[in-house]
């Protein structure tokens, strides 16, 4: 298991720090946790081709943690990726990705239409991405790894319940090693 911090910045732009994102390499699988600003470029800088990841896990849906998701998905798609990308996140993730596809509907149509001229083997991105709203418990298992989620408190002090503002931490386990990744969170007994 190898961990790479792709970005550790916050919501304010900083030319020296990209938005929150962590890469966990487990065997041949690249797991991306959070998709902050600049995640696609940082993934490539880390030596991972933009077409060589299959799992994205969002801790919560603040723009600084999910704002780079469109770039991550569309960059892989534009490079003729045709394998499924799985996106996992708290309640609302499915809706967010659906809205992304609606926002870029004309671009999707254009790029699919131009394949008649370019002969690229571009699949419809909406058929390439599978989105899963998840909660606490087992999220997904790979060959030698598994990811579980736990509910955590964001800590914003607004008095919102976990139902109103869901935040997740993820635990990656592989061959006796464990790493826990959380986005914005205060102390939570579930960790």
mmCIF file with all atom_site columns, C-alpha atoms in Angstrom:
data_model
loop_
_atom_site.group_PDB
_atom_site.id
_atom_site.type_symbol
_atom_site.label_atom_id
_atom_site.label_alt_id
_atom_site.label_comp_id
_atom_site.label_asym_id
_atom_site.label_entity_id
_atom_site.label_seq_id
_atom_site.pdbx_PDB_ins_code
_atom_site.Cartn_x
_atom_site.Cartn_y
_atom_site.Cartn_z
_atom_site.occupancy
_atom_site.B_iso_or_equiv
_atom_site.pdbx_formal_charge
_atom_site.auth_seq_id
_atom_site.auth_comp_id
_atom_site.auth_asym_id
_atom_site.auth_atom_id
_atom_site.pdbx_PDB_model_num
ATOM 1   C CA . UNK A 1 1   ? 0.000   0.000  0.000   1.00 0.00 ? 1   UNK A CA 1
ATOM 2   C CA . UNK A 1 2   ? 1.399   3.383  -1.017  1.00 0.00 ? 2   UNK A CA 1
ATOM 3   C CA . UNK A 1 3   ? -0.156  6.725  -0.039  1.00 0.00 ? 3   UNK A CA 1
ATOM 4   C CA . UNK A 1 4   ? 0.389   9.964  -1.981  1.00 0.00 ? 4   UNK A CA 1
ATOM 5   C CA . UNK A 1 5   ? -1.052  13.312 -0.935  1.00 0.00 ? 5   UNK A CA 1
ATOM 6   C CA . UNK A 1 6   ? -2.195  14.844 -4.220  1.00 0.00 ? 6   UNK A CA 1
ATOM 7   C CA . UNK A 1 7   ? -3.490  18.007 -2.597  1.00 0.00 ? 7   UNK A CA 1
ATOM 8   C CA . UNK A 1 8   ? -3.874  19.374 0.917   1.00 0.00 ? 8   UNK A CA 1
ATOM 9   C CA . UNK A 1 9   ? -5.232  22.853 0.260   1.00 0.00 ? 9   UNK A CA 1
ATOM 10  C CA . UNK A 1 10  ? -8.566  24.285 1.276   1.00 0.00 ? 10  UNK A CA 1
ATOM 11  C CA . UNK A 1 11  ? -11.309 26.253 -0.429  1.00 0.00 ? 11  UNK A CA 1
ATOM 12  C CA . UNK A 1 12  ? -9.140  29.324 -1.086  1.00 0.00 ? 12  UNK A CA 1
ATOM 13  C CA . UNK A 1 13  ? -6.965  29.085 -4.226  1.00 0.00 ? 13  UNK A CA 1
ATOM 14  C CA . UNK A 1 14  ? -3.270  28.696 -3.471  1.00 0.00 ? 14  UNK A CA 1
ATOM 15  C CA . UNK A 1 15  ? -0.757  28.246 -6.315  1.00 0.00 ? 15  UNK A CA 1
ATOM 16  C CA . UNK A 1 16  ? 1.415   26.083 -4.051  1.00 0.00 ? 16  UNK A CA 1
ATOM 17  C CA . UNK A 1 17  ? -1.315  23.694 -2.858  1.00 0.00 ? 17  UNK A CA 1
ATOM 18  C CA . UNK A 1 18  ? -4.021  21.900 -4.780  1.00 0.00 ? 18  UNK A CA 1
ATOM 19  C CA . UNK A 1 19  ? -7.377  20.913 -3.322  1.00 0.00 ? 19  UNK A CA 1
ATOM 20  C CA . UNK A 1 20  ? -7.818  17.924 -1.013  1.00 0.00 ? 20  UNK A CA 1
ATOM 21  C CA . UNK A 1 21  ? -7.104  14.580 -2.615  1.00 0.00 ? 21  UNK A CA 1
ATOM 22  C CA . UNK A 1 22  ? -5.245  11.432 -1.600  1.00 0.00 ? 22  UNK A CA 1
ATOM 23  C CA . UNK A 1 23  ? -4.092  8.571  -3.798  1.00 0.00 ? 23  UNK A CA 1
ATOM 24  C CA . UNK A 1 24  ? -3.885  5.096  -2.271  1.00 0.00 ? 24  UNK A CA 1
ATOM 25  C CA . UNK A 1 25  ? -2.191  2.515  -4.463  1.00 0.00 ? 25  UNK A CA 1
ATOM 26  C CA . UNK A 1 26  ? -3.095  -1.038 -3.541  1.00 0.00 ? 26  UNK A CA 1
ATOM 27  C CA . UNK A 1 27  ? -1.559  -3.632 -5.833  1.00 0.00 ? 27  UNK A CA 1
ATOM 28  C CA . UNK A 1 28  ? -2.540  -2.591 -9.349  1.00 0.00 ? 28  UNK A CA 1
ATOM 29  C CA . UNK A 1 29  ? -5.492  -0.470 -8.193  1.00 0.00 ? 29  UNK A CA 1
ATOM 30  C CA . UNK A 1 30  ? -5.386  3.303  -7.769  1.00 0.00 ? 30  UNK A CA 1
ATOM 31  C CA . UNK A 1 31  ? -7.950  4.620  -5.287  1.00 0.00 ? 31  UNK A CA 1
ATOM 32  C CA . UNK A 1 32  ? -8.576  8.377  -5.268  1.00 0.00 ? 32  UNK A CA 1
ATOM 33  C CA . UNK A 1 33  ? -10.028 9.938  -2.113  1.00 0.00 ? 33  UNK A CA 1
ATOM 34  C CA . UNK A 1 34  ? -11.630 13.348 -2.633  1.00 0.00 ? 34  UNK A CA 1
ATOM 35  C CA . UNK A 1 35  ? -11.339 15.280 -5.868  1.00 0.00 ? 35  UNK A CA 1
ATOM 36  C CA . UNK A 1 36  ? -10.250 18.787 -5.009  1.00 0.00 ? 36  UNK A CA 1
ATOM 37  C CA . UNK A 1 37  ? -8.978  21.416 -7.409  1.00 0.00 ? 37  UNK A CA 1
ATOM 38  C CA . UNK A 1 38  ? -6.117  20.131 -9.587  1.00 0.00 ? 38  UNK A CA 1
ATOM 39  C CA . UNK A 1 39  ? -6.577  16.431 -8.821  1.00 0.00 ? 39  UNK A CA 1
ATOM 40  C CA . UNK A 1 40  ? -6.260  15.297 -12.460 1.00 0.00 ? 40  UNK A CA 1
ATOM 41  C CA . UNK A 1 41  ? -2.945  17.111 -12.963 1.00 0.00 ? 41  UNK A CA 1
ATOM 42  C CA . UNK A 1 42  ? -1.590  15.903 -9.608  1.00 0.00 ? 42  UNK A CA 1
ATOM 43  C CA . UNK A 1 43  ? -2.532  12.318 -10.439 1.00 0.00 ? 43  UNK A CA 1
ATOM 44  C CA . UNK A 1 44  ? -0.461  12.541 -13.621 1.00 0.00 ? 44  UNK A CA 1
ATOM 45  C CA . UNK A 1 45  ? 2.405   14.188 -11.672 1.00 0.00 ? 45  UNK A CA 1
ATOM 46  C CA . UNK A 1 46  ? 2.294   11.218 -9.289  1.00 0.00 ? 46  UNK A CA 1
ATOM 47  C CA . UNK A 1 47  ? 2.947   8.906  -12.237 1.00 0.00 ? 47  UNK A CA 1
ATOM 48  C CA . UNK A 1 48  ? -0.594  7.599  -12.648 1.00 0.00 ? 48  UNK A CA 1
ATOM 49  C CA . UNK A 1 49  ? -1.934  7.926  -16.199 1.00 0.00 ? 49  UNK A CA 1
ATOM 50  C CA . UNK A 1 50  ? -5.270  9.738  -16.153 1.00 0.00 ? 50  UNK A CA 1
ATOM 51  C CA . UNK A 1 51  ? -6.899  6.608  -17.587 1.00 0.00 ? 51  UNK A CA 1
ATOM 52  C CA . UNK A 1 52  ? -5.495  4.326  -14.881 1.00 0.00 ? 52  UNK A CA 1
ATOM 53  C CA . UNK A 1 53  ? -7.788  4.741  -11.911 1.00 0.00 ? 53  UNK A CA 1
ATOM 54  C CA . UNK A 1 54  ? -11.156 3.112  -11.334 1.00 0.00 ? 54  UNK A CA 1
ATOM 55  C CA . UNK A 1 55  ? -12.316 4.275  -7.905  1.00 0.00 ? 55  UNK A CA 1
ATOM 56  C CA . UNK A 1 56  ? -13.091 7.723  -6.509  1.00 0.00 ? 56  UNK A CA 1
ATOM 57  C CA . UNK A 1 57  ? -14.312 8.176  -2.930  1.00 0.00 ? 57  UNK A CA 1
ATOM 58  C CA . UNK A 1 58  ? -15.744 11.520 -1.783  1.00 0.00 ? 58  UNK A CA 1
ATOM 59  C CA . UNK A 1 59  ? -15.753 12.310 1.932   1.00 0.00 ? 59  UNK A CA 1
ATOM 60  C CA . UNK A 1 60  ? -18.360 15.051 1.550   1.00 0.00 ? 60  UNK A CA 1
ATOM 61  C CA . UNK A 1 61  ? -19.747 17.325 -1.123  1.00 0.00 ? 61  UNK A CA 1
ATOM 62  C CA . UNK A 1 62  ? -18.093 20.660 -0.380  1.00 0.00 ? 62  UNK A CA 1
ATOM 63  C CA . UNK A 1 63  ? -16.681 22.169 -3.579  1.00 0.00 ? 63  UNK A CA 1
ATOM 64  C CA . UNK A 1 64  ? -13.116 22.084 -2.275  1.00 0.00 ? 64  UNK A CA 1
ATOM 65  C CA . UNK A 1 65  ? -13.383 18.289 -1.929  1.00 0.00 ? 65  UNK A CA 1
ATOM 66  C CA . UNK A 1 66  ? -15.426 17.565 -5.066  1.00 0.00 ? 66  UNK A CA 1
ATOM 67  C CA . UNK A 1 67  ? -14.768 20.522 -7.387  1.00 0.00 ? 67  UNK A CA 1
ATOM 68  C CA . UNK A 1 68  ? -12.145 18.640 -9.422  1.00 0.00 ? 68  UNK A CA 1
ATOM 69  C CA . UNK A 1 69  ? -14.380 15.632 -10.048 1.00 0.00 ? 69  UNK A CA 1
ATOM 70  C CA . UNK A 1 70  ? -15.568 16.863 -13.455 1.00 0.00 ? 70  UNK A CA 1
ATOM 71  C CA . UNK A 1 71  ? -11.963 17.354 -14.593 1.00 0.00 ? 71  UNK A CA 1
ATOM 72  C CA . UNK A 1 72  ? -10.982 13.924 -13.288 1.00 0.00 ? 72  UNK A CA 1
ATOM 73  C CA . UNK A 1 73  ? -13.857 12.144 -15.048 1.00 0.00 ? 73  UNK A CA 1
ATOM 74  C CA . UNK A 1 74  ? -13.881 14.110 -18.288 1.00 0.00 ? 74  UNK A CA 1
ATOM 75  C CA . UNK A 1 75  ? -10.078 14.060 -18.714 1.00 0.00 ? 75  UNK A CA 1
ATOM 76  C CA . UNK A 1 76  ? -10.058 10.253 -18.460 1.00 0.00 ? 76  UNK A CA 1
ATOM 77  C CA . UNK A 1 77  ? -12.997 10.026 -20.853 1.00 0.00 ? 77  UNK A CA 1
ATOM 78  C CA . UNK A 1 78  ? -11.396 12.411 -23.358 1.00 0.00 ? 78  UNK A CA 1
ATOM 79  C CA . UNK A 1 79  ? -8.316  10.154 -23.385 1.00 0.00 ? 79  UNK A CA 1
ATOM 80  C CA . UNK A 1 80  ? -10.595 7.383  -24.738 1.00 0.00 ? 80  UNK A CA 1
ATOM 81  C CA . UNK A 1 81  ? -10.955 5.496  -21.477 1.00 0.00 ? 81  UNK A CA 1
ATOM 82  C CA . UNK A 1 82  ? -13.725 2.938  -21.815 1.00 0.00 ? 82  UNK A CA 1
ATOM 83  C CA . UNK A 1 83  ? -13.525 1.074  -18.496 1.00 0.00 ? 83  UNK A CA 1
ATOM 84  C CA . UNK A 1 84  ? -15.947 1.821  -15.686 1.00 0.00 ? 84  UNK A CA 1
ATOM 85  C CA . UNK A 1 85  ? -15.061 4.463  -13.112 1.00 0.00 ? 85  UNK A CA 1
ATOM 86  C CA . UNK A 1 86  ? -16.820 3.970  -9.773  1.00 0.00 ? 86  UNK A CA 1
ATOM 87  C CA . UNK A 1 87  ? -17.598 7.077  -7.735  1.00 0.00 ? 87  UNK A CA 1
ATOM 88  C CA . UNK A 1 88  ? -18.617 6.584  -4.095  1.00 0.00 ? 88  UNK A CA 1
ATOM 89  C CA . UNK A 1 89  ? -19.772 9.286  -1.746  1.00 0.00 ? 89  UNK A CA 1
ATOM 90  C CA . UNK A 1 90  ? -22.376 10.363 0.782   1.00 0.00 ? 90  UNK A CA 1
ATOM 91  C CA . UNK A 1 91  ? -26.027 10.956 0.044   1.00 0.00 ? 91  UNK A CA 1
ATOM 92  C CA . UNK A 1 92  ? -26.262 13.449 -2.821  1.00 0.00 ? 92  UNK A CA 1
ATOM 93  C CA . UNK A 1 93  ? -23.278 12.153 -4.805  1.00 0.00 ? 93  UNK A CA 1
ATOM 94  C CA . UNK A 1 94  ? -25.483 10.511 -7.446  1.00 0.00 ? 94  UNK A CA 1
ATOM 95  C CA . UNK A 1 95  ? -27.419 13.752 -7.923  1.00 0.00 ? 95  UNK A CA 1
ATOM 96  C CA . UNK A 1 96  ? -24.225 15.830 -8.116  1.00 0.00 ? 96  UNK A CA 1
ATOM 97  C CA . UNK A 1 97  ? -22.748 13.662 -10.888 1.00 0.00 ? 97  UNK A CA 1
ATOM 98  C CA . UNK A 1 98  ? -26.058 13.652 -12.754 1.00 0.00 ? 98  UNK A CA 1
ATOM 99  C CA . UNK A 1 99  ? -26.031 17.476 -12.662 1.00 0.00 ? 99  UNK A CA 1
ATOM 100 C CA . UNK A 1 100 ? -22.422 17.492 -13.907 1.00 0.00 ? 100 UNK A CA 1
ATOM 101 C CA . UNK A 1 101 ? -23.445 15.427 -16.901 1.00 0.00 ? 101 UNK A CA 1
ATOM 102 C CA . UNK A 1 102 ? -26.403 17.739 -17.520 1.00 0.00 ? 102 UNK A CA 1
ATOM 103 C CA . UNK A 1 103 ? -24.143 20.801 -17.317 1.00 0.00 ? 103 UNK A CA 1
ATOM 104 C CA . UNK A 1 104 ? -21.759 19.311 -19.886 1.00 0.00 ? 104 UNK A CA 1
ATOM 105 C CA . UNK A 1 105 ? -24.448 17.724 -22.059 1.00 0.00 ? 105 UNK A CA 1
ATOM 106 C CA . UNK A 1 106 ? -23.534 19.827 -25.128 1.00 0.00 ? 106 UNK A CA 1
ATOM 107 C CA . UNK A 1 107 ? -19.837 19.009 -24.741 1.00 0.00 ? 107 UNK A CA 1
ATOM 108 C CA . UNK A 1 108 ? -20.612 15.297 -24.433 1.00 0.00 ? 108 UNK A CA 1
ATOM 109 C CA . UNK A 1 109 ? -22.776 15.464 -27.556 1.00 0.00 ? 109 UNK A CA 1
ATOM 110 C CA . UNK A 1 110 ? -20.093 17.392 -29.468 1.00 0.00 ? 110 UNK A CA 1
ATOM 111 C CA . UNK A 1 111 ? -17.248 15.029 -28.596 1.00 0.00 ? 111 UNK A CA 1
ATOM 112 C CA . UNK A 1 112 ? -19.309 11.937 -29.367 1.00 0.00 ? 112 UNK A CA 1
ATOM 113 C CA . UNK A 1 113 ? -20.401 13.495 -32.685 1.00 0.00 ? 113 UNK A CA 1
ATOM 114 C CA . UNK A 1 114 ? -16.860 14.358 -33.764 1.00 0.00 ? 114 UNK A CA 1
ATOM 115 C CA . UNK A 1 115 ? -15.771 10.713 -33.425 1.00 0.00 ? 115 UNK A CA 1
ATOM 116 C CA . UNK A 1 116 ? -17.349 10.238 -36.865 1.00 0.00 ? 116 UNK A CA 1
ATOM 117 C CA . UNK A 1 117 ? -14.452 12.340 -38.200 1.00 0.00 ? 117 UNK A CA 1
ATOM 118 C CA . UNK A 1 118 ? -11.688 11.385 -35.759 1.00 0.00 ? 118 UNK A CA 1
ATOM 119 C CA . UNK A 1 119 ? -12.524 7.664  -35.570 1.00 0.00 ? 119 UNK A CA 1
ATOM 120 C CA . UNK A 1 120 ? -11.785 7.741  -31.829 1.00 0.00 ? 120 UNK A CA 1
ATOM 121 C CA . UNK A 1 121 ? -13.321 4.961  -29.785 1.00 0.00 ? 121 UNK A CA 1
ATOM 122 C CA . UNK A 1 122 ? -15.118 7.230  -27.361 1.00 0.00 ? 122 UNK A CA 1
ATOM 123 C CA . UNK A 1 123 ? -17.946 5.730  -25.316 1.00 0.00 ? 123 UNK A CA 1
ATOM 124 C CA . UNK A 1 124 ? -20.668 7.849  -23.756 1.00 0.00 ? 124 UNK A CA 1
ATOM 125 C CA . UNK A 1 125 ? -19.236 9.028  -20.431 1.00 0.00 ? 125 UNK A CA 1
ATOM 126 C CA . UNK A 1 126 ? -22.654 8.650  -18.832 1.00 0.00 ? 126 UNK A CA 1
ATOM 127 C CA . UNK A 1 127 ? -22.346 4.894  -19.444 1.00 0.00 ? 127 UNK A CA 1
ATOM 128 C CA . UNK A 1 128 ? -18.750 4.768  -18.213 1.00 0.00 ? 128 UNK A CA 1
ATOM 129 C CA . UNK A 1 129 ? -19.292 6.200  -14.719 1.00 0.00 ? 129 UNK A CA 1
ATOM 130 C CA . UNK A 1 130 ? -21.168 4.330  -11.988 1.00 0.00 ? 130 UNK A CA 1
ATOM 131 C CA . UNK A 1 131 ? -22.093 6.442  -8.982  1.00 0.00 ? 131 UNK A CA 1
ATOM 132 C CA . UNK A 1 132 ? -22.967 5.054  -5.569  1.00 0.00 ? 132 UNK A CA 1
ATOM 133 C CA . UNK A 1 133 ? -24.435 6.968  -2.631  1.00 0.00 ? 133 UNK A CA 1
ATOM 134 C CA . UNK A 1 134 ? -23.032 5.115  0.385   1.00 0.00 ? 134 UNK A CA 1
ATOM 135 C CA . UNK A 1 135 ? -23.219 5.218  4.148   1.00 0.00 ? 135 UNK A CA 1
ATOM 136 C CA . UNK A 1 136 ? -21.409 3.541  7.014   1.00 0.00 ? 136 UNK A CA 1
ATOM 137 C CA . UNK A 1 137 ? -20.272 -0.026 6.378   1.00 0.00 ? 137 UNK A CA 1
ATOM 138 C CA . UNK A 1 138 ? -18.623 -1.952 3.571   1.00 0.00 ? 138 UNK A CA 1
ATOM 139 C CA . UNK A 1 139 ? -18.260 0.173  0.429   1.00 0.00 ? 139 UNK A CA 1
ATOM 140 C CA . UNK A 1 140 ? -16.318 -2.016 -2.007  1.00 0.00 ? 140 UNK A CA 1
ATOM 141 C CA . UNK A 1 141 ? -13.833 -4.873 -2.107  1.00 0.00 ? 141 UNK A CA 1
ATOM 142 C CA . UNK A 1 142 ? -11.011 -5.440 -4.574  1.00 0.00 ? 142 UNK A CA 1
ATOM 143 C CA . UNK A 1 143 ? -8.715  -8.412 -5.051  1.00 0.00 ? 143 UNK A CA 1
ATOM 144 C CA . UNK A 1 144 ? -6.589  -7.844 -1.938  1.00 0.00 ? 144 UNK A CA 1
ATOM 145 C CA . UNK A 1 145 ? -8.258  -4.809 -0.390  1.00 0.00 ? 145 UNK A CA 1
ATOM 146 C CA . UNK A 1 146 ? -11.490 -3.475 0.996   1.00 0.00 ? 146 UNK A CA 1
ATOM 147 C CA . UNK A 1 147 ? -12.875 -0.037 1.755   1.00 0.00 ? 147 UNK A CA 1
ATOM 148 C CA . UNK A 1 148 ? -15.360 0.639  4.534   1.00 0.00 ? 148 UNK A CA 1
ATOM 149 C CA . UNK A 1 149 ? -16.952 3.935  5.520   1.00 0.00 ? 149 UNK A CA 1
ATOM 150 C CA . UNK A 1 150 ? -17.841 5.526  8.844   1.00 0.00 ? 150 UNK A CA 1
ATOM 151 C CA . UNK A 1 151 ? -20.036 8.536  9.541   1.00 0.00 ? 151 UNK A CA 1
ATOM 152 C CA . UNK A 1 152 ? -18.072 11.485 10.928  1.00 0.00 ? 152 UNK A CA 1
ATOM 153 C CA . UNK A 1 153 ? -18.966 14.992 12.050  1.00 0.00 ? 153 UNK A CA 1
ATOM 154 C CA . UNK A 1 154 ? -17.811 17.848 9.849   1.00 0.00 ? 154 UNK A CA 1
ATOM 155 C CA . UNK A 1 155 ? -17.504 20.207 12.788  1.00 0.00 ? 155 UNK A CA 1
ATOM 156 C CA . UNK A 1 156 ? -18.977 23.311 11.251  1.00 0.00 ? 156 UNK A CA 1
ATOM 157 C CA . UNK A 1 157 ? -21.069 24.102 14.317  1.00 0.00 ? 157 UNK A CA 1
ATOM 158 C CA . UNK A 1 158 ? -24.257 24.811 12.397  1.00 0.00 ? 158 UNK A CA 1
ATOM 159 C CA . UNK A 1 159 ? -26.231 22.242 14.324  1.00 0.00 ? 159 UNK A CA 1
ATOM 160 C CA . UNK A 1 160 ? -26.948 20.125 11.243  1.00 0.00 ? 160 UNK A CA 1
ATOM 161 C CA . UNK A 1 161 ? -27.565 16.445 11.807  1.00 0.00 ? 161 UNK A CA 1
ATOM 162 C CA . UNK A 1 162 ? -25.562 13.762 10.034  1.00 0.00 ? 162 UNK A CA 1
ATOM 163 C CA . UNK A 1 163 ? -28.654 13.154 7.909   1.00 0.00 ? 163 UNK A CA 1
ATOM 164 C CA . UNK A 1 164 ? -28.681 16.777 6.806   1.00 0.00 ? 164 UNK A CA 1
ATOM 165 C CA . UNK A 1 165 ? -24.941 16.975 6.133   1.00 0.00 ? 165 UNK A CA 1
ATOM 166 C CA . UNK A 1 166 ? -23.353 13.581 5.626   1.00 0.00 ? 166 UNK A CA 1
ATOM 167 C CA . UNK A 1 167 ? -19.579 13.306 5.948   1.00 0.00 ? 167 UNK A CA 1
ATOM 168 C CA . UNK A 1 168 ? -17.675 10.058 5.647   1.00 0.00 ? 168 UNK A CA 1
ATOM 169 C CA . UNK A 1 169 ? -14.275 8.727  6.607   1.00 0.00 ? 169 UNK A CA 1
ATOM 170 C CA . UNK A 1 170 ? -12.927 5.742  4.713   1.00 0.00 ? 170 UNK A CA 1
ATOM 171 C CA . UNK A 1 171 ? -10.818 2.847  5.954   1.00 0.00 ? 171 UNK A CA 1
ATOM 172 C CA . UNK A 1 172 ? -8.660  0.987  3.440   1.00 0.00 ? 172 UNK A CA 1
ATOM 173 C CA . UNK A 1 173 ? -7.429  -2.454 4.496   1.00 0.00 ? 173 UNK A CA 1
ATOM 174 C CA . UNK A 1 174 ? -4.985  -4.612 2.562   1.00 0.00 ? 174 UNK A CA 1
ATOM 175 C CA . UNK A 1 175 ? -2.703  -7.450 3.626   1.00 0.00 ? 175 UNK A CA 1
ATOM 176 C CA . UNK A 1 176 ? -2.646  -6.443 7.286   1.00 0.00 ? 176 UNK A CA 1
ATOM 177 C CA . UNK A 1 177 ? -2.143  -2.730 6.598   1.00 0.00 ? 177 UNK A CA 1
ATOM 178 C CA . UNK A 1 178 ? -4.740  -0.051 7.257   1.00 0.00 ? 178 UNK A CA 1
ATOM 179 C CA . UNK A 1 179 ? -5.102  3.618  6.441   1.00 0.00 ? 179 UNK A CA 1
ATOM 180 C CA . UNK A 1 180 ? -8.002  5.884  7.423   1.00 0.00 ? 180 UNK A CA 1
ATOM 181 C CA . UNK A 1 181 ? -8.849  8.936  5.344   1.00 0.00 ? 181 UNK A CA 1
ATOM 182 C CA . UNK A 1 182 ? -11.235 11.643 6.450   1.00 0.00 ? 182 UNK A CA 1
ATOM 183 C CA . UNK A 1 183 ? -12.037 15.001 4.932   1.00 0.00 ? 183 UNK A CA 1
ATOM 184 C CA . UNK A 1 184 ? -13.046 17.903 7.152   1.00 0.00 ? 184 UNK A CA 1
ATOM 185 C CA . UNK A 1 185 ? -13.945 16.349 10.477  1.00 0.00 ? 185 UNK A CA 1
ATOM 186 C CA . UNK A 1 186 ? -13.712 16.865 14.193  1.00 0.00 ? 186 UNK A CA 1
ATOM 187 C CA . UNK A 1 187 ? -13.247 14.094 16.719  1.00 0.00 ? 187 UNK A CA 1
ATOM 188 C CA . UNK A 1 188 ? -15.743 11.342 15.968  1.00 0.00 ? 188 UNK A CA 1
ATOM 189 C CA . UNK A 1 189 ? -16.121 8.192  18.071  1.00 0.00 ? 189 UNK A CA 1
ATOM 190 C CA . UNK A 1 190 ? -16.655 6.212  14.846  1.00 0.00 ? 190 UNK A CA 1
ATOM 191 C CA . UNK A 1 191 ? -13.004 6.766  13.960  1.00 0.00 ? 191 UNK A CA 1
#
